[in-house]
Short mmCIF file of C-alpha atoms in Angstrom, two decimals:
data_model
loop_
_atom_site.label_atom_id
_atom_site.label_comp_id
_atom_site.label_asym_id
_atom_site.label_seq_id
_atom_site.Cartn_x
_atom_site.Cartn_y
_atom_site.Cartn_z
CA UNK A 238 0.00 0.00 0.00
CA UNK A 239 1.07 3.21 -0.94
CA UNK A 240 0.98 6.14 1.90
CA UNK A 241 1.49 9.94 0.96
CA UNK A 242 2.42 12.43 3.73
CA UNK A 243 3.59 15.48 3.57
CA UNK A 244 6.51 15.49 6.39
CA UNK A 245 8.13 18.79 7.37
CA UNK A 246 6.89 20.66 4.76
CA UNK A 247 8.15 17.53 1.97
CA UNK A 248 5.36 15.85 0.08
CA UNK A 249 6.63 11.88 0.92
CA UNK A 250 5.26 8.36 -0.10
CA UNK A 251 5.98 5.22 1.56
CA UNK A 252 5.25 1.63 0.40
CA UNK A 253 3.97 0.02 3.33
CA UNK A 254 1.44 -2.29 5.09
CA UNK A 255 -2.11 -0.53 6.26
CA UNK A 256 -1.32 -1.46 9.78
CA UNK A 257 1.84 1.01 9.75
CA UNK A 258 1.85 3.51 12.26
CA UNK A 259 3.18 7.24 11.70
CA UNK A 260 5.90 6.07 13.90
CA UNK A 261 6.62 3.37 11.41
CA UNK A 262 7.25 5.61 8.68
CA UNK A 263 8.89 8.49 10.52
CA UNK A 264 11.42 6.36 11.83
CA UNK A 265 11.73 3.01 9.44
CA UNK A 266 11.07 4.57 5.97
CA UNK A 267 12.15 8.41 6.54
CA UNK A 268 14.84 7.97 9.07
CA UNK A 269 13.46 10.64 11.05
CA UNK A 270 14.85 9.15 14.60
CA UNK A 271 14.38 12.37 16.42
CA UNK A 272 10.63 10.72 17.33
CA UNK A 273 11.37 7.72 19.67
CA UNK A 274 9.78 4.43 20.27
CA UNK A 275 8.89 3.76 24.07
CA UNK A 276 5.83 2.31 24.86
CA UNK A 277 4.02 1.57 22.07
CA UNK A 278 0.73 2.05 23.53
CA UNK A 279 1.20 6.23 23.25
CA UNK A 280 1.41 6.41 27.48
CA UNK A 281 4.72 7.79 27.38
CA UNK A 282 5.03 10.88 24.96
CA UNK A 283 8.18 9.79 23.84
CA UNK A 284 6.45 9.83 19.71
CA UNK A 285 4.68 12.95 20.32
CA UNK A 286 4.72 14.65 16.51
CA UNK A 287 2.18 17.19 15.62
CA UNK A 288 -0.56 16.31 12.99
CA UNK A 289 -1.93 19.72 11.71
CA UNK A 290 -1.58 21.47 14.89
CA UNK A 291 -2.82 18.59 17.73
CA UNK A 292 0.35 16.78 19.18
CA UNK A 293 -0.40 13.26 18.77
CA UNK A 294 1.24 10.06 19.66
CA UNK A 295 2.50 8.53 16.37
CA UNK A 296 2.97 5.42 17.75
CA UNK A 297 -1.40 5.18 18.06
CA UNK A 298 -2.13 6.88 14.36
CA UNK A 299 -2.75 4.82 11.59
CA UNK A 300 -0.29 6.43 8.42
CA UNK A 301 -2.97 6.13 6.43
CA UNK A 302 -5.44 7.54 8.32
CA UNK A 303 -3.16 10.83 8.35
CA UNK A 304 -4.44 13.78 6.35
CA UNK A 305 -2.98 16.96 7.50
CA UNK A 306 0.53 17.78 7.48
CA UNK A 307 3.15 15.86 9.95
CA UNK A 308 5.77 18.06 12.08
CA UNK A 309 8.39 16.13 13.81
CA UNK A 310 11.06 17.38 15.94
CA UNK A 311 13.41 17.45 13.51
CA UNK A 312 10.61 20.08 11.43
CA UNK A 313 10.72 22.37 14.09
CA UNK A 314 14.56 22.39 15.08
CA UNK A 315 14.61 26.15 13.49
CA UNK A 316 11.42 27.05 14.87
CA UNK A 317 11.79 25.95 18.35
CA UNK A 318 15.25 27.35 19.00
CA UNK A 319 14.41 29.60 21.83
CA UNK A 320 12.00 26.73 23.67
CA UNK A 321 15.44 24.14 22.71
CA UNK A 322 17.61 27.25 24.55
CA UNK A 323 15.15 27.12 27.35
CA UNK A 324 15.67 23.42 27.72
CA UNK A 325 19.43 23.86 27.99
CA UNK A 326 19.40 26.68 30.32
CA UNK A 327 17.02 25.00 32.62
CA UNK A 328 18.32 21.94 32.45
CA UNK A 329 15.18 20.06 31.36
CA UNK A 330 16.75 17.27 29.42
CA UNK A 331 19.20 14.85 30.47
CA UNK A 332 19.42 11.18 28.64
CA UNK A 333 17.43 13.23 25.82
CA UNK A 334 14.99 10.18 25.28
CA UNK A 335 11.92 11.78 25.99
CA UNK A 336 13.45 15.37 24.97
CA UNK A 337 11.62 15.02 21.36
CA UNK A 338 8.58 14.51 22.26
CA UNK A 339 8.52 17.19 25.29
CA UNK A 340 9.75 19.79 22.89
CA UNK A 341 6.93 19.08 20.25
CA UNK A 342 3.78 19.35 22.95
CA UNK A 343 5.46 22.32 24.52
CA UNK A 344 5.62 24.05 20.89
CA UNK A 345 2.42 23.11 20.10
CA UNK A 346 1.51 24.81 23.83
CA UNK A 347 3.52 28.05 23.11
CA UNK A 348 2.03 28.14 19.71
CA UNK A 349 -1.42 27.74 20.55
CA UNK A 350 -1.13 30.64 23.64
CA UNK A 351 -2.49 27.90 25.97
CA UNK A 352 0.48 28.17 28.76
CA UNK A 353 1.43 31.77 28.37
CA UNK A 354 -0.13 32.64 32.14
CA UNK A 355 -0.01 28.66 33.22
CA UNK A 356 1.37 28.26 36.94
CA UNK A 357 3.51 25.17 37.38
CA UNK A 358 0.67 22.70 38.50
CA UNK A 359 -0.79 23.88 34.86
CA UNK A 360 2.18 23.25 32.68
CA UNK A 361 2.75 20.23 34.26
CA UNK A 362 -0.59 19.09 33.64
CA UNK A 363 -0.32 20.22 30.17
CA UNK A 364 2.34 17.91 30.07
CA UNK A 365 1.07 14.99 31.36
CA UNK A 366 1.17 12.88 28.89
CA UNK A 367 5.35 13.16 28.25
CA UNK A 368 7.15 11.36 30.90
CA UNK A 369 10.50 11.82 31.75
CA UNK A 370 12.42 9.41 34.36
CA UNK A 371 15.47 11.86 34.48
CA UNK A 372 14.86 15.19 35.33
CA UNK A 373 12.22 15.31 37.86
CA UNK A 374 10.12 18.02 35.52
CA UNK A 375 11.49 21.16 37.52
CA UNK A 376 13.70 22.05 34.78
CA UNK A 377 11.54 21.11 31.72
CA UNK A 378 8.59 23.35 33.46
CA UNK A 379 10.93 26.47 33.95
CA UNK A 380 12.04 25.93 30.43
CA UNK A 381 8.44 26.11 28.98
CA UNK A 382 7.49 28.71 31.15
CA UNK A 383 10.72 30.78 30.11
CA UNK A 384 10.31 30.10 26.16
CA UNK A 385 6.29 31.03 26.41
CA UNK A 386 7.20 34.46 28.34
CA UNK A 387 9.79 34.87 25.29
CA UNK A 388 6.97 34.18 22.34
CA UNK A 389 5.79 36.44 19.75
CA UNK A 390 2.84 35.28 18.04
CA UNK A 391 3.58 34.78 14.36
CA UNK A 392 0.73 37.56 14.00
CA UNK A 393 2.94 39.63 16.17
CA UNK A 394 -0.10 40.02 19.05
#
């Protein structure tokens, strides 16, 4: 079966099986590696890409099933500098496994304006879905909170 995606902006096919997931094809036929396998069961956060502008677990979403454009960490390395700065400053990464897919939800966050005034109970419940067994979430909080209060809205409001 033949899937088309466009991925990062590329228009992409893959020849695969209708059971593939997004992960499949992000990471087996596109060698985009930058969205990690964990869990398999999307619990973990650690394949969180954004379809359209929802951050989804690829690892749960049929390829075929995927109509709107694909964004995967490695799409939004320019576009996410400052919230990637944030992360280093604040020390909210460590092994980097689970780095990926906490960077894509918290862009999609900063993008949407949801956490601009969120306390830290809200950003970590924002983030709920993206665990981390490193860093304890102190870090990866003040980093979100740092890169939101740093945003310009691409409308410039």
């Amino acid at each position: 079966m033949l899937v088309r995606l466009v991925v990062n902006g590329s228009q992409t096919t893959a020849d695969t099986t209708s059971a593939a997931t997004l992960l499949d094809i992000l990471r087996d036929h596109l060698g985009l590696t930058g969205t990690k396998e964990a869990c398999g069961r999307g619990d973990c956060g650690a394949c969180t890409v954004l379809v359209g502008e929802r951050a989804v677990p690829s690892c749960l979403v049929l390829a075929v099933r995927v109509d709107e454009p694909v964004r995967t960490v490695e799409g939004l390395a320019a576009d996410a500098s400052a919230l990637r700065e944030s992360f280093a400053d604040w020390g909210g990464l460590q092994c980097g496994y689970c780095t990926p897919g906490l960077v894509v939800r918290a862009y999609q966050l900063i993008e949407s304006g949801e956490c601009d005034t969120f306390s830290d109970d809200e950003v970590r419940q924002a983030l709920a879905g993206n665990f981390c067994r490193c860093t304890g979430y102190n870090g990866v909080v003040a980093a979100v909170q740092q890169a939101a209060s740093r945003h310009v809205a691409p409308d410039g409001a």
